[in-house]
């Protein structure tokens, strides 16, 4: 004969409490993991945003540096052009002054030659006149 042993289920309040505690622990762990993962994602997004901001800032400063270099180059070109224009003006003024000085010299040389010819003609006339007068007084 086989004896059947029957078991009766009894309500144990401690096991129900343990089950609730385990369930709460699992839920708490799930919430913790969810928030930790969300926090990691937020940190990654903040890191990405920071990297993007640094890239934008770096690009902005690089563009600013390039703009400064371009401005310096343009200013150098402007100063070179200005200096060339000044040199050209000075050369033109020098050429004009040299031409004026040469024209003045030529004019004065011409005047000296003219006055010299007049003086020479007058001297010759006076000499001739004096010679003629000397001859006319000696023949009388």
Coordinates of C-alpha atoms in Angstrom, one line a residue:
X1 CA 0.0 0.0 0.0
X2 CA 1.2 3.4 -0.8
X3 CA 0.8 6.1 1.5
X4 CA 0.0 9.4 0.1
X5 CA 1.2 12.3 1.8
X6 CA -0.8 15.4 1.4
X7 CA 0.6 18.8 1.9
X8 CA -1.4 21.7 2.7
X9 CA -0.6 25.2 1.6
X10 CA -0.6 27.6 4.3
X11 CA -0.4 31.3 4.1
X12 CA 3.0 32.5 5.3
X13 CA 3.1 36.3 5.7
X14 CA 6.9 36.4 5.7
X15 CA 7.1 34.7 2.3
X16 CA 4.7 37.2 0.9
X17 CA 6.7 40.0 2.4
X18 CA 9.9 38.5 0.9
X19 CA 8.2 38.3 -2.5
X20 CA 7.2 42.0 -2.3
X21 CA 10.7 42.9 -1.2
X22 CA 12.2 41.0 -4.1
X23 CA 9.7 42.6 -6.5
X24 CA 10.5 46.0 -5.2
X25 CA 14.2 45.3 -5.5
X26 CA 13.8 44.2 -9.1
X27 CA 11.8 47.3 -9.9
X28 CA 14.3 49.5 -8.1
X29 CA 17.1 47.9 -9.9
X30 CA 15.3 48.4 -13.2
X31 CA 14.6 52.0 -12.4
X32 CA 18.2 52.5 -11.4
X33 CA 19.5 50.9 -14.6
X34 CA 17.1 52.9 -16.7
X35 CA 18.1 56.2 -15.1
X36 CA 21.8 55.2 -15.3
X37 CA 21.5 54.5 -19.0
X38 CA 19.6 57.7 -19.6
X39 CA 22.2 59.6 -17.6
X40 CA 25.0 58.0 -19.7
X41 CA 23.1 59.0 -22.9
X42 CA 22.7 62.5 -21.5
X43 CA 26.4 62.7 -20.7
X44 CA 27.3 61.4 -24.2
X45 CA 25.0 64.0 -25.7
X46 CA 26.5 66.7 -23.5
X47 CA 30.0 65.5 -24.5
X48 CA 28.9 65.6 -28.2
X49 CA 27.5 69.0 -27.7
X50 CA 30.7 70.2 -26.0
X51 CA 32.8 68.7 -28.8
X52 CA 30.6 70.4 -31.4
X53 CA 30.9 73.7 -29.6
X54 CA 34.7 73.3 -29.4
X55 CA 34.8 72.5 -33.1
X56 CA 32.6 75.5 -33.9
X57 CA 34.8 77.7 -31.7
X58 CA 38.0 76.3 -33.3
X59 CA 36.6 76.9 -36.8
X60 CA 35.5 80.4 -35.8
X61 CA 39.0 81.2 -34.5
X62 CA 40.6 79.7 -37.5
X63 CA 38.3 81.8 -39.7
X64 CA 39.2 84.8 -37.6
X65 CA 42.9 84.1 -38.0
X66 CA 42.5 83.7 -41.7
X67 CA 40.5 87.0 -41.9
X68 CA 43.3 88.7 -40.0
X69 CA 45.9 87.3 -42.4
X70 CA 43.8 88.4 -45.4
X71 CA 43.4 91.8 -43.9
X72 CA 47.2 92.1 -43.3
X73 CA 47.9 90.9 -46.9
X74 CA 45.4 93.4 -48.3
X75 CA 46.9 96.2 -46.2
X76 CA 50.4 95.2 -47.4
X77 CA 49.1 95.3 -51.0
X78 CA 47.5 98.7 -50.3
X79 CA 50.7 100.1 -48.8
X80 CA 52.7 98.7 -51.7
X81 CA 50.4 100.4 -54.2
X82 CA 50.5 103.6 -52.2
X83 CA 54.3 103.5 -52.0
X84 CA 54.5 102.8 -55.8
X85 CA 52.1 105.7 -56.5
X86 CA 54.2 108.0 -54.3
X87 CA 57.4 106.9 -56.0
X88 CA 55.8 107.4 -59.4
X89 CA 54.7 110.9 -58.4
X90 CA 58.1 111.8 -57.0
X91 CA 59.7 110.5 -60.2
X92 CA 57.3 112.6 -62.3
X93 CA 58.0 115.7 -60.2
X94 CA 61.7 115.1 -60.4
X95 CA 61.5 114.7 -64.2
X96 CA 59.4 118.0 -64.4
X97 CA 61.9 119.8 -62.2
X98 CA 64.8 118.5 -64.2
X99 CA 63.1 119.7 -67.4
X100 CA 62.4 123.1 -65.9
X101 CA 65.9 123.4 -64.6
X102 CA 67.3 122.5 -68.1
X103 CA 64.9 124.9 -69.8
X104 CA 66.0 127.6 -67.3
X105 CA 69.7 126.8 -68.0
X106 CA 69.1 126.9 -71.8
X107 CA 67.2 130.2 -71.5
X108 CA 70.0 131.8 -69.5
X109 CA 72.6 130.4 -71.9
X110 CA 70.7 131.9 -74.7
X111 CA 70.4 135.3 -72.9
X112 CA 74.1 135.2 -72.1
X113 CA 74.9 134.5 -75.7
X114 CA 72.6 137.2 -76.9
X115 CA 74.0 139.7 -74.5
X116 CA 77.5 138.5 -75.3
X117 CA 76.9 139.1 -79.0
X118 CA 75.5 142.5 -78.3
X119 CA 78.5 143.4 -76.2
X120 CA 80.8 142.1 -78.8
X121 CA 79.1 144.0 -81.5
X122 CA 79.1 147.2 -79.4
X123 CA 82.7 146.8 -78.5
X124 CA 83.6 146.2 -82.2
X125 CA 81.6 149.3 -83.1
X126 CA 83.2 151.4 -80.4
X127 CA 86.6 150.2 -81.4
X128 CA 85.9 150.8 -85.1
X129 CA 84.5 154.2 -84.2
X130 CA 87.4 155.0 -82.1
X131 CA 89.8 153.9 -84.8
X132 CA 88.0 155.9 -87.3
X133 CA 88.1 159.0 -85.0
X134 CA 91.8 158.5 -84.4
X135 CA 92.4 158.3 -88.1
X136 CA 90.3 161.3 -88.9
X137 CA 92.1 163.4 -86.3
X138 CA 95.5 162.4 -87.5
X139 CA 94.8 163.2 -91.1
X140 CA 93.7 166.7 -90.4

